[in-house]
PDB file of C-alpha atoms and ligand atoms in Angstrom:
ATOM      1  CA  MET L  12     -58.371 -26.322  56.642  1.00 93.00           C
ATOM      2  CA  ASP L  13     -59.292 -24.097  53.818  1.00 95.00           C
ATOM      3  CA  LEU L  14     -61.941 -21.468  54.321  1.00 98.00           C
ATOM      4  CA  HIS L  15     -63.120 -19.374  51.516  1.00 98.00           C
ATOM      5  CA  ILE L  16     -65.286 -16.329  52.312  1.00 98.00           C
ATOM      6  CA  ASP L  17     -66.948 -16.119  48.842  1.00 98.00           C
ATOM      7  CA  LYS L  18     -68.412 -12.931  47.807  1.00 97.00           C
ATOM      8  CA  ILE L  19     -70.332 -12.429  51.075  1.00 97.00           C
ATOM      9  CA  SER L  20     -72.844  -9.387  51.216  1.00 97.00           C
ATOM     10  CA  LYS L  21     -75.274  -8.463  53.597  1.00 97.00           C
ATOM     11  CA  THR L  22     -78.324  -5.932  53.739  1.00 96.00           C
ATOM     12  CA  PHE L  23     -80.466  -5.080  56.451  1.00 95.00           C
ATOM     13  CA  SER L  24     -83.908  -3.770  55.831  1.00 92.00           C
ATOM     14  CA  ARG L  25     -85.850  -2.027  58.119  1.00 88.00           C
ATOM     15  CA  ASN L  26     -89.201  -0.284  57.684  1.00 88.00           C
ATOM     16  CA  GLY L  27     -88.521   0.140  54.018  1.00 88.00           C
ATOM     17  CA  ASP L  28     -85.045   1.375  54.422  1.00 92.00           C
ATOM     18  CA  GLU L  29     -82.039  -0.825  53.121  1.00 92.00           C
ATOM     19  CA  ASN L  30     -78.511  -0.479  54.545  1.00 92.00           C
ATOM     20  CA  THR L  31     -75.810  -2.691  52.722  1.00 93.00           C
ATOM     21  CA  VAL L  32     -73.365  -3.457  55.584  1.00 94.00           C
ATOM     22  CA  LEU L  33     -70.989  -5.997  53.240  1.00 96.00           C
ATOM     23  CA  GLY L  34     -70.681  -5.601  49.664  1.00 94.00           C
ATOM     24  CA  GLY L  35     -69.221  -8.672  48.493  1.00 95.00           C
ATOM     25  CA  ILE L  36     -66.342  -9.432  50.891  1.00 97.00           C
ATOM     26  CA  ASP L  37     -63.974 -12.186  49.318  1.00 97.00           C
ATOM     27  CA  PHE L  38     -60.886 -13.759  50.485  1.00 97.00           C
ATOM     28  CA  ARG L  39     -59.459 -17.309  51.480  1.00 98.00           C
ATOM     29  CA  VAL L  40     -57.993 -18.335  54.778  1.00 98.00           C
ATOM     30  CA  HIS L  41     -55.494 -20.962  54.780  1.00 97.00           C
ATOM     31  CA  GLU L  42     -54.332 -23.589  57.348  1.00 96.00           C
ATOM     32  CA  GLY L  43     -52.561 -22.020  60.625  1.00 95.00           C
ATOM     33  CA  GLU L  44     -52.909 -18.427  59.227  1.00 97.00           C
ATOM     34  CA  PHE L  45     -53.739 -15.652  62.002  1.00 97.00           C
ATOM     35  CA  ILE L  46     -55.974 -13.033  60.470  1.00 98.00           C
ATOM     36  CA  SER L  47     -57.045  -9.819  61.679  1.00 98.00           C
ATOM     37  CA  LEU L  48     -60.057  -7.926  60.183  1.00 97.00           C
ATOM     38  CA  LEU L  49     -59.246  -4.232  60.880  1.00 96.00           C
ATOM     39  CA  GLY L  50     -61.669  -1.515  60.169  1.00 93.00           C
ATOM     40  CA  PRO L  51     -63.451   1.392  61.901  1.00 89.00           C
ATOM     41  CA  SER L  52     -66.433   0.965  64.179  1.00 89.00           C
ATOM     42  CA  GLY L  53     -69.659   0.114  62.487  1.00 90.00           C
ATOM     43  CA  CYS L  54     -68.018  -1.058  59.101  1.00 92.00           C
ATOM     44  CA  GLY L  55     -69.510  -4.464  59.564  1.00 94.00           C
ATOM     45  CA  LYS L  56     -66.694  -6.552  61.135  1.00 94.00           C
ATOM     46  CA  THR L  57     -68.931  -8.190  63.575  1.00 93.00           C
ATOM     47  CA  THR L  58     -71.538  -8.838  60.820  1.00 95.00           C
ATOM     48  CA  LEU L  59     -69.085 -10.610  58.920  1.00 97.00           C
ATOM     49  CA  LEU L  60     -67.666 -12.572  61.825  1.00 96.00           C
ATOM     50  CA  THR L  61     -71.227 -13.867  62.863  1.00 95.00           C
ATOM     51  CA  ILE L  62     -71.851 -15.072  59.126  1.00 97.00           C
ATOM     52  CA  ILE L  63     -68.586 -16.996  59.272  1.00 97.00           C
ATOM     53  CA  ALA L  64     -69.718 -18.545  62.538  1.00 95.00           C
ATOM     54  CA  GLY L  65     -73.204 -19.274  61.110  1.00 94.00           C
ATOM     55  CA  PHE L  66     -75.006 -17.164  63.648  1.00 93.00           C
ATOM     56  CA  GLN L  67     -76.776 -15.130  61.071  1.00 95.00           C
ATOM     57  CA  LYS L  68     -77.170 -15.483  57.344  1.00 96.00           C
ATOM     58  CA  ALA L  69     -75.801 -13.774  54.565  1.00 97.00           C
ATOM     59  CA  THR L  70     -77.841 -11.986  51.892  1.00 97.00           C
ATOM     60  CA  GLY L  71     -75.290 -13.284  49.079  1.00 97.00           C
ATOM     61  CA  GLY L  72     -72.280 -15.356  48.895  1.00 98.00           C
ATOM     62  CA  ARG L  73     -71.109 -18.343  50.603  1.00 98.00           C
ATOM     63  CA  ILE L  74     -69.208 -19.583  53.641  1.00 98.00           C
ATOM     64  CA  ILE L  75     -67.157 -22.679  52.309  1.00 98.00           C
ATOM     65  CA  LEU L  76     -65.143 -24.777  54.966  1.00 97.00           C
ATOM     66  CA  ASN L  77     -63.078 -27.367  53.382  1.00 96.00           C
ATOM     67  CA  GLY L  78     -65.194 -27.798  50.292  1.00 96.00           C
ATOM     68  CA  ASP L  79     -68.573 -27.675  52.062  1.00 96.00           C
ATOM     69  CA  GLN L  80     -70.945 -24.746  52.388  1.00 97.00           C
ATOM     70  CA  VAL L  81     -71.354 -24.026  56.022  1.00 95.00           C
ATOM     71  CA  SER L  82     -74.712 -21.887  57.123  1.00 91.00           C
ATOM     72  CA  SER L  83     -75.058 -23.015  60.893  1.00 94.00           C
ATOM     73  CA  PRO L  84     -72.881 -22.965  63.646  1.00 93.00           C
ATOM     74  CA  GLY L  85     -70.790 -25.923  64.254  1.00 91.00           C
ATOM     75  CA  PRO L  86     -67.934 -27.112  66.547  1.00 90.00           C
ATOM     76  CA  ASP L  87     -65.570 -26.564  63.693  1.00 93.00           C
ATOM     77  CA  ARG L  88     -65.676 -22.726  64.268  1.00 95.00           C
ATOM     78  CA  GLY L  89     -64.827 -21.567  67.988  1.00 91.00           C
ATOM     79  CA  PHE L  90     -66.179 -18.063  68.975  1.00 92.00           C
ATOM     80  CA  VAL L  91     -64.904 -15.890  71.388  1.00 91.00           C
ATOM     81  CA  PHE L  92     -67.207 -12.800  72.178  1.00 87.00           C
ATOM     82  CA  GLN L  93     -65.929  -9.414  73.020  1.00 80.00           C
ATOM     83  CA  ASP L  94     -67.762  -9.371  76.563  1.00 76.00           C
ATOM     84  CA  TYR L  95     -66.131 -13.018  77.188  1.00 76.00           C
ATOM     85  CA  ALA L  96     -69.658 -14.692  77.377  1.00 85.00           C
ATOM     86  CA  LEU L  97     -68.366 -17.229  80.114  1.00 92.00           C
ATOM     87  CA  PHE L  98     -71.023 -19.208  82.322  1.00 94.00           C
ATOM     88  CA  PRO L  99     -71.033 -17.089  85.447  1.00 95.00           C
ATOM     89  CA  TRP L 100     -72.464 -20.287  87.251  1.00 96.00           C
ATOM     90  CA  MET L 101     -69.587 -22.483  86.517  1.00 96.00           C
ATOM     91  CA  THR L 102     -65.870 -22.242  87.734  1.00 97.00           C
ATOM     92  CA  VAL L 103     -62.937 -21.455  85.269  1.00 97.00           C
ATOM     93  CA  GLN L 104     -62.506 -25.183  85.154  1.00 97.00           C
ATOM     94  CA  ASP L 105     -65.833 -26.044  84.122  1.00 97.00           C
ATOM     95  CA  ASN L 106     -66.107 -23.158  81.479  1.00 96.00           C
ATOM     96  CA  ILE L 107     -63.122 -24.975  79.987  1.00 95.00           C
ATOM     97  CA  LEU L 108     -64.396 -28.452  80.302  1.00 95.00           C
ATOM     98  CA  PHE L 109     -67.876 -27.652  78.809  1.00 93.00           C
ATOM     99  CA  PRO L 110     -67.010 -27.724  75.165  1.00 89.00           C
ATOM    100  CA  MET L 111     -65.257 -30.975  75.552  1.00 91.00           C
ATOM    101  CA  LYS L 112     -68.279 -32.552  77.374  1.00 91.00           C
ATOM    102  CA  GLU L 113     -70.368 -31.168  74.783  1.00 87.00           C
ATOM    103  CA  MET L 114     -68.429 -33.207  72.155  1.00 87.00           C
ATOM    104  CA  GLY L 115     -68.304 -36.381  74.178  1.00 90.00           C
ATOM    105  CA  VAL L 116     -64.587 -36.014  74.560  1.00 92.00           C
ATOM    106  CA  PRO L 117     -63.764 -39.064  77.055  1.00 94.00           C
ATOM    107  CA  LYS L 118     -62.913 -37.960  80.574  1.00 96.00           C
ATOM    108  CA  ALA L 119     -59.267 -38.939  80.663  1.00 96.00           C
ATOM    109  CA  GLN L 120     -58.598 -36.956  77.624  1.00 94.00           C
ATOM    110  CA  ARG L 121     -60.696 -33.959  79.144  1.00 95.00           C
ATOM    111  CA  ASP L 122     -58.516 -33.924  82.023  1.00 96.00           C
ATOM    112  CA  LYS L 123     -55.232 -33.941  80.064  1.00 94.00           C
ATOM    113  CA  ASN L 124     -56.532 -31.138  77.866  1.00 93.00           C
ATOM    114  CA  LEU L 125     -57.806 -29.087  80.806  1.00 95.00           C
ATOM    115  CA  THR L 126     -54.215 -29.419  82.789  1.00 95.00           C
ATOM    116  CA  ARG L 127     -52.505 -28.283  79.214  1.00 91.00           C
ATOM    117  CA  LEU L 128     -55.003 -25.289  78.794  1.00 91.00           C
ATOM    118  CA  LEU L 129     -54.647 -23.949  82.235  1.00 94.00           C
ATOM    119  CA  GLN L 130     -50.832 -23.925  81.895  1.00 90.00           C
ATOM    120  CA  LEU L 131     -51.034 -22.405  78.619  1.00 85.00           C
ATOM    121  CA  SER L 132     -53.324 -19.439  79.672  1.00 85.00           C
ATOM    122  CA  LYS L 133     -51.459 -19.305  83.116  1.00 88.00           C
ATOM    123  CA  LEU L 134     -54.929 -20.303  85.032  1.00 94.00           C
ATOM    124  CA  THR L 135     -53.226 -23.183  87.068  1.00 96.00           C
ATOM    125  CA  GLY L 136     -54.353 -22.705  90.646  1.00 97.00           C
ATOM    126  CA  HIS L 137     -57.249 -20.533  89.606  1.00 97.00           C
ATOM    127  CA  GLU L 138     -59.557 -23.283  88.236  1.00 97.00           C
ATOM    128  CA  HIS L 139     -61.903 -23.383  90.892  1.00 98.00           C
ATOM    129  CA  LEU L 140     -62.664 -19.647  91.063  1.00 97.00           C
ATOM    130  CA  PHE L 141     -65.815 -18.490  89.461  1.00 97.00           C
ATOM    131  CA  PRO L 142     -65.791 -15.601  86.623  1.00 95.00           C
ATOM    132  CA  SER L 143     -66.830 -13.049  89.104  1.00 95.00           C
ATOM    133  CA  GLN L 144     -63.906 -13.692  91.362  1.00 96.00           C
ATOM    134  CA  ILE L 145     -61.197 -13.399  88.592  1.00 94.00           C
ATOM    135  CA  SER L 146     -59.905 -10.271  86.660  1.00 90.00           C
ATOM    136  CA  GLY L 147     -60.674  -9.086  83.178  1.00 86.00           C
ATOM    137  CA  GLY L 148     -57.666 -10.532  81.563  1.00 86.00           C
ATOM    138  CA  MET L 149     -58.236 -14.117  83.342  1.00 91.00           C
ATOM    139  CA  LYS L 150     -61.677 -13.990  82.166  1.00 91.00           C
ATOM    140  CA  GLN L 151     -60.373 -13.086  78.564  1.00 88.00           C
ATOM    141  CA  ARG L 152     -57.936 -16.040  78.924  1.00 89.00           C
ATOM    142  CA  THR L 153     -60.348 -18.363  80.078  1.00 93.00           C
ATOM    143  CA  ALA L 154     -62.741 -17.562  77.219  1.00 92.00           C
ATOM    144  CA  PHE L 155     -59.850 -17.781  74.664  1.00 87.00           C
ATOM    145  CA  VAL L 156     -58.734 -21.329  75.912  1.00 89.00           C
ATOM    146  CA  ARG L 157     -62.348 -22.446  76.415  1.00 92.00           C
ATOM    147  CA  ALA L 158     -62.924 -21.838  72.775  1.00 89.00           C
ATOM    148  CA  LEU L 159     -59.385 -23.651  71.961  1.00 87.00           C
ATOM    149  CA  ALA L 160     -60.790 -26.681  73.874  1.00 89.00           C
ATOM    150  CA  GLY L 161     -63.413 -27.623  71.302  1.00 86.00           C
ATOM    151  CA  SER L 162     -60.353 -28.077  68.944  1.00 88.00           C
ATOM    152  CA  PRO L 163     -62.057 -25.886  66.423  1.00 92.00           C
ATOM    153  CA  GLN L 164     -60.552 -25.651  62.746  1.00 94.00           C
ATOM    154  CA  VAL L 165     -60.900 -22.072  63.011  1.00 96.00           C
ATOM    155  CA  LEU L 166     -61.085 -19.850  65.977  1.00 94.00           C
ATOM    156  CA  LEU L 167     -63.073 -16.601  65.541  1.00 95.00           C
ATOM    157  CA  MET L 168     -62.475 -13.745  68.085  1.00 94.00           C
ATOM    158  CA  ASP L 169     -64.605 -10.570  68.061  1.00 94.00           C
ATOM    159  CA  GLU L 170     -62.129  -7.815  69.605  1.00 91.00           C
ATOM    160  CA  PRO L 171     -60.964 -10.162  72.349  1.00 88.00           C
ATOM    161  CA  LEU L 172     -58.885  -7.691  73.791  1.00 85.00           C
ATOM    162  CA  GLY L 173     -61.346  -4.875  73.717  1.00 78.00           C
ATOM    163  CA  ALA L 174     -62.366  -4.504  77.402  1.00 70.00           C
ATOM    164  CA  VAL L 175     -58.897  -4.333  78.996  1.00 76.00           C
ATOM    165  CA  ASP L 176     -56.578  -1.220  79.724  1.00 80.00           C
ATOM    166  CA  HIS L 177     -53.378  -0.613  77.411  1.00 86.00           C
ATOM    167  CA  GLN L 178     -50.806  -2.416  79.668  1.00 84.00           C
ATOM    168  CA  MET L 179     -52.764  -5.589  80.152  1.00 80.00           C
ATOM    169  CA  ARG L 180     -53.748  -5.281  76.395  1.00 86.00           C
ATOM    170  CA  GLN L 181     -50.137  -5.809  75.465  1.00 89.00           C
ATOM    171  CA  SER L 182     -49.176  -8.380  77.746  1.00 85.00           C
ATOM    172  CA  LEU L 183     -52.511 -10.392  76.515  1.00 84.00           C
ATOM    173  CA  GLN L 184     -51.501 -10.054  72.885  1.00 91.00           C
ATOM    174  CA  GLU L 185     -47.965 -11.473  74.014  1.00 89.00           C
ATOM    175  CA  GLU L 186     -49.766 -14.357  75.932  1.00 83.00           C
ATOM    176  CA  LEU L 187     -52.125 -14.860  72.869  1.00 86.00           C
ATOM    177  CA  GLU L 188     -49.170 -14.977  70.552  1.00 90.00           C
ATOM    178  CA  ALA L 189     -47.646 -17.351  72.445  1.00 87.00           C
ATOM    179  CA  ILE L 190     -50.634 -19.809  72.906  1.00 84.00           C
ATOM    180  CA  TRP L 191     -51.510 -19.508  69.256  1.00 88.00           C
ATOM    181  CA  LEU L 192     -47.543 -20.237  68.377  1.00 89.00           C
ATOM    182  CA  ASN L 193     -48.100 -23.460  70.509  1.00 85.00           C
ATOM    183  CA  ASP L 194     -51.498 -24.431  69.130  1.00 82.00           C
ATOM    184  CA  LYS L 195     -51.168 -23.043  65.546  1.00 88.00           C
ATOM    185  CA  THR L 196     -55.013 -22.911  65.178  1.00 92.00           C
ATOM    186  CA  THR L 197     -56.207 -20.727  62.391  1.00 96.00           C
ATOM    187  CA  VAL L 198     -57.478 -17.532  63.755  1.00 96.00           C
ATOM    188  CA  ILE L 199     -59.785 -14.718  62.456  1.00 97.00           C
ATOM    189  CA  MET L 200     -59.568 -11.706  64.741  1.00 97.00           C
ATOM    190  CA  VAL L 201     -61.749  -8.644  64.768  1.00 96.00           C
ATOM    191  CA  THR L 202     -59.786  -5.578  65.860  1.00 93.00           C
ATOM    192  CA  HIS L 203     -59.737  -1.628  65.201  1.00 87.00           C
ATOM    193  CA  ASP L 204     -56.323  -1.310  66.794  1.00 92.00           C
ATOM    194  CA  VAL L 205     -53.680  -0.989  64.136  1.00 95.00           C
ATOM    195  CA  ASP L 206     -50.694  -2.180  66.382  1.00 94.00           C
ATOM    196  CA  GLU L 207     -52.598  -4.886  67.601  1.00 95.00           C
ATOM    197  CA  ALA L 208     -53.185  -6.341  64.148  1.00 96.00           C
ATOM    198  CA  ILE L 209     -49.441  -5.706  63.200  1.00 96.00           C
ATOM    199  CA  TYR L 210     -48.080  -7.565  66.457  1.00 96.00           C
ATOM    200  CA  LEU L 211     -50.491 -10.679  65.929  1.00 96.00           C
ATOM    201  CA  SER L 212     -51.195 -11.258  62.316  1.00 97.00           C
ATOM    202  CA  ASP L 213     -49.911 -12.969  59.494  1.00 97.00           C
ATOM    203  CA  ARG L 214     -52.378 -11.279  57.240  1.00 98.00           C
ATOM    204  CA  VAL L 215     -54.535  -8.120  57.830  1.00 98.00           C
ATOM    205  CA  ILE L 216     -57.579  -7.172  56.103  1.00 97.00           C
ATOM    206  CA  VAL L 217     -58.706  -3.864  55.982  1.00 96.00           C
ATOM    207  CA  MET L 218     -62.447  -2.779  55.554  1.00 95.00           C
ATOM    208  CA  SER L 219     -63.913   0.212  54.501  1.00 92.00           C
ATOM    209  CA  ALA L 220     -66.180   2.265  56.448  1.00 87.00           C
ATOM    210  CA  CYS L 221     -69.361   1.883  54.491  1.00 79.00           C
ATOM    211  CA  HIS L 222     -70.643  -0.680  52.191  1.00 79.00           C
ATOM    212  CA  GLY L 223     -68.260  -3.109  53.501  1.00 86.00           C
ATOM    213  CA  ARG L 224     -65.456  -3.622  50.855  1.00 92.00           C
ATOM    214  CA  VAL L 225     -61.914  -5.294  51.361  1.00 95.00           C
ATOM    215  CA  VAL L 226     -59.582  -2.234  50.934  1.00 94.00           C
ATOM    216  CA  ALA L 227     -56.504  -3.985  51.369  1.00 96.00           C
ATOM    217  CA  ASP L 228     -55.310  -7.489  52.090  1.00 97.00           C
ATOM    218  CA  VAL L 229     -51.737  -6.814  53.697  1.00 97.00           C
ATOM    219  CA  SER L 230     -49.086  -9.707  54.646  1.00 97.00           C
ATOM    220  CA  ILE L 231     -46.995  -9.031  57.547  1.00 97.00           C
ATOM    221  CA  LYS L 232     -43.799 -10.737  57.360  1.00 95.00           C
ATOM    222  CA  LEU L 233     -42.031  -9.518  60.748  1.00 95.00           C
ATOM    223  CA  GLU L 234     -40.244 -12.176  62.620  1.00 93.00           C
ATOM    224  CA  ARG L 235     -41.871 -13.556  65.591  1.00 92.00           C
ATOM    225  CA  PRO L 236     -42.029 -12.741  68.536  1.00 88.00           C
ATOM    226  CA  ARG L 237     -42.519  -8.993  67.327  1.00 91.00           C
ATOM    227  CA  GLU L 238     -40.773  -5.998  68.540  1.00 89.00           C
ATOM    228  CA  ARG L 239     -43.150  -2.928  68.424  1.00 91.00           C
ATOM    229  CA  VAL L 240     -40.451  -0.629  67.334  1.00 92.00           C
ATOM    230  CA  GLY L 241     -38.050  -0.173  64.454  1.00 93.00           C
ATOM    231  CA  SER L 242     -38.363   0.881  60.851  1.00 94.00           C
ATOM    232  CA  ALA L 243     -40.137  -2.083  59.433  1.00 94.00           C
ATOM    233  CA  TYR L 244     -42.446  -1.969  62.037  1.00 95.00           C
ATOM    234  CA  THR L 245     -43.319   1.758  61.594  1.00 95.00           C
ATOM    235  CA  LYS L 246     -43.479   1.488  58.139  1.00 95.00           C
ATOM    236  CA  MET L 247     -46.158  -1.145  58.425  1.00 96.00           C
ATOM    237  CA  ARG L 248     -47.911   1.029  60.693  1.00 96.00           C
ATOM    238  CA  GLU L 249     -48.118   3.887  58.232  1.00 96.00           C
ATOM    239  CA  GLU L 250     -48.907   1.489  55.370  1.00 96.00           C
ATOM    240  CA  LEU L 251     -52.074   0.053  57.503  1.00 96.00           C
ATOM    241  CA  THR L 252     -53.135   3.820  58.738  1.00 96.00           C
ATOM    242  CA  GLU L 253     -53.193   4.919  55.282  1.00 95.00           C
ATOM    243  CA  TYR L 254     -55.525   2.040  53.991  1.00 94.00           C
ATOM    244  CA  LEU L 255     -57.788   2.802  56.912  1.00 92.00           C
ATOM    245  CA  HIS L 256     -57.818   6.461  55.831  1.00 91.00           C
ATOM    246  CA  GLN L 257     -58.653   5.370  52.185  1.00 89.00           C
ATOM    247  CA  GLY L 258     -61.347   3.054  53.302  1.00 85.00           C
ATOM    248  CA  PHE L 259     -62.698   5.756  55.723  1.00 82.00           C
ATOM    249  CA  TRP L 260     -62.999   8.401  52.762  1.00 78.00           C
ATOM    250  CA  GLU L 261     -64.112   6.136  50.204  1.00 75.00           C
ATOM    251  CA  GLY L 262     -67.281   5.357  52.651  1.00 56.00           C
ATOM    252  CA  GLN L 263     -67.815   8.827  53.265  1.00 66.00           C
ATOM    253  CA  GLU L 264     -67.716   9.856  49.600  1.00 59.00           C
ATOM    254  CA  LYS L 265     -70.537   7.005  48.692  1.00 54.00           C
ATOM    255  CA  ALA L 266     -72.807   8.025  51.855  1.00 53.00           C
ATOM    256  CA  ILE L 267     -72.781  11.740  50.627  1.00 50.00           C
TER     257      ILE L 267
HETATM  258  N1  ATP P 315     -79.490  -7.077  63.403  1.00 76.94           N
HETATM  259  C1  ATP P 315     -79.250  -5.852  62.669  1.00 76.94           C
HETATM  260  N2  ATP P 315     -80.076  -5.124  62.159  1.00 76.94           N
HETATM  261  C2  ATP P 315     -79.940  -3.773  61.569  1.00 76.94           C
HETATM  262  N3  ATP P 315     -78.553  -3.364  61.458  1.00 76.94           N
HETATM  263  C3  ATP P 315     -77.544  -3.989  62.057  1.00 76.94           C
HETATM  264  C4  ATP P 315     -77.802  -5.227  62.333  1.00 76.94           C
HETATM  265  N4  ATP P 315     -76.744  -5.885  62.867  1.00 76.94           N
HETATM  266  C5  ATP P 315     -75.618  -4.780  62.495  1.00 76.94           C
HETATM  267  N5  ATP P 315     -76.340  -3.619  61.773  1.00 76.94           N
HETATM  268  C6  ATP P 315     -75.706  -2.555  61.392  1.00 76.94           C
HETATM  269  O1  ATP P 315     -74.633  -2.981  60.433  1.00 76.94           O
HETATM  270  C7  ATP P 315     -73.455  -2.223  60.676  1.00 76.94           C
HETATM  271  C8  ATP P 315     -72.159  -2.706  61.097  1.00 76.94           C
HETATM  272  O2  ATP P 315     -72.374  -3.406  62.412  1.00 76.94           O
HETATM  273  P1  ATP P 315     -71.343  -4.189  62.924  1.00 76.94           P
HETATM  274  O3  ATP P 315     -71.756  -4.657  64.403  1.00 76.94           O
HETATM  275  O4  ATP P 315     -71.135  -5.431  62.165  1.00 76.94           O
HETATM  276  O5  ATP P 315     -69.926  -3.296  62.855  1.00 76.94           O
HETATM  277  P2  ATP P 315     -68.580  -3.311  63.570  1.00 76.94           P
HETATM  278  O6  ATP P 315     -67.543  -3.130  62.377  1.00 76.94           O
HETATM  279  O7  ATP P 315     -68.565  -4.664  64.318  1.00 76.94           O
HETATM  280  O8  ATP P 315     -68.568  -2.234  64.702  1.00 76.94           O
HETATM  281  P3  ATP P 315     -67.850  -2.165  65.862  1.00 76.94           P
HETATM  282  O9  ATP P 315     -66.220  -1.927  65.561  1.00 76.94           O
HETATM  283  O10 ATP P 315     -68.249  -0.849  66.496  1.00 76.94           O
HETATM  284  O11 ATP P 315     -68.355  -3.338  66.609  1.00 76.94           O
HETATM  285  C9  ATP P 315     -73.922  -0.961  61.849  1.00 76.94           C
HETATM  286  O12 ATP P 315     -74.426   0.003  60.763  1.00 76.94           O
HETATM  287  C10 ATP P 315     -75.143  -1.881  62.411  1.00 76.94           C
HETATM  288  O13 ATP P 315     -75.865  -0.691  62.758  1.00 76.94           O
HETATM  289 MG1   MG P 316     -68.321  -5.150  66.402  1.00 76.94          MG
END
């Protein structure tokens, strides 16, 4: 897997007004990496992720996956929406089976994968419940393993842990890491939470507040599983917070 976000720009036009949200974002993603896109609200994170997914087109630049340009959605890119987007009329089990059925995975293999994914996400025993009958965290885990069920080359997640409380968020981060360490699927995750980015990522890409630019591309070399304390962690936190400030003020200056 090799993914190149090649000078992606995006300008929205409405009633003659032009709003440049992404101004030539360029970075590469390597096999098995966990990358976070970190930036303030409105900086264009969702826009960039949906362009990578092929849900909308860039104004300029290209998305190159394994040497080929991609411009429409495909099973090679899994997507986890912020609001889960589970099928409410399907049980947990049927939600997870859905992408495998779509792809024509044989039944025996589907059942084997389902058992593994239910175990990974600690949903065994809850597989016959409907989304309305399970908690936010369980919905989140269902959405996550459903996206993994299609065996994507890269998993795109838009603030997958945004809708849960602090305690639940930390425990879901730990579970997400455990699943990811087991699976090693390449991940690009959108977040505006510095701690979440440090806890989970191999690399954090910080975006500026306006005119979407990459302010910094920082490798996180802390050992896994990570401690949320200690001087190395604190230093990383300070560094990323500083970049976020830098990106914020850069945006303001341009906007004035
Ligand atoms: N379809 C659209 N038409 C016009 N403008 C849009 C459209 N989609 C997004 N925008 C604008 O692009 C900017 C970036 O939006 P985007 O949703 O990508 O931000 P974000 O970084 O994901 O923010 P948040 O953290 O709040 O989710 C915003 O100013 C938004 O108003
Ligand atoms: Mg968003």
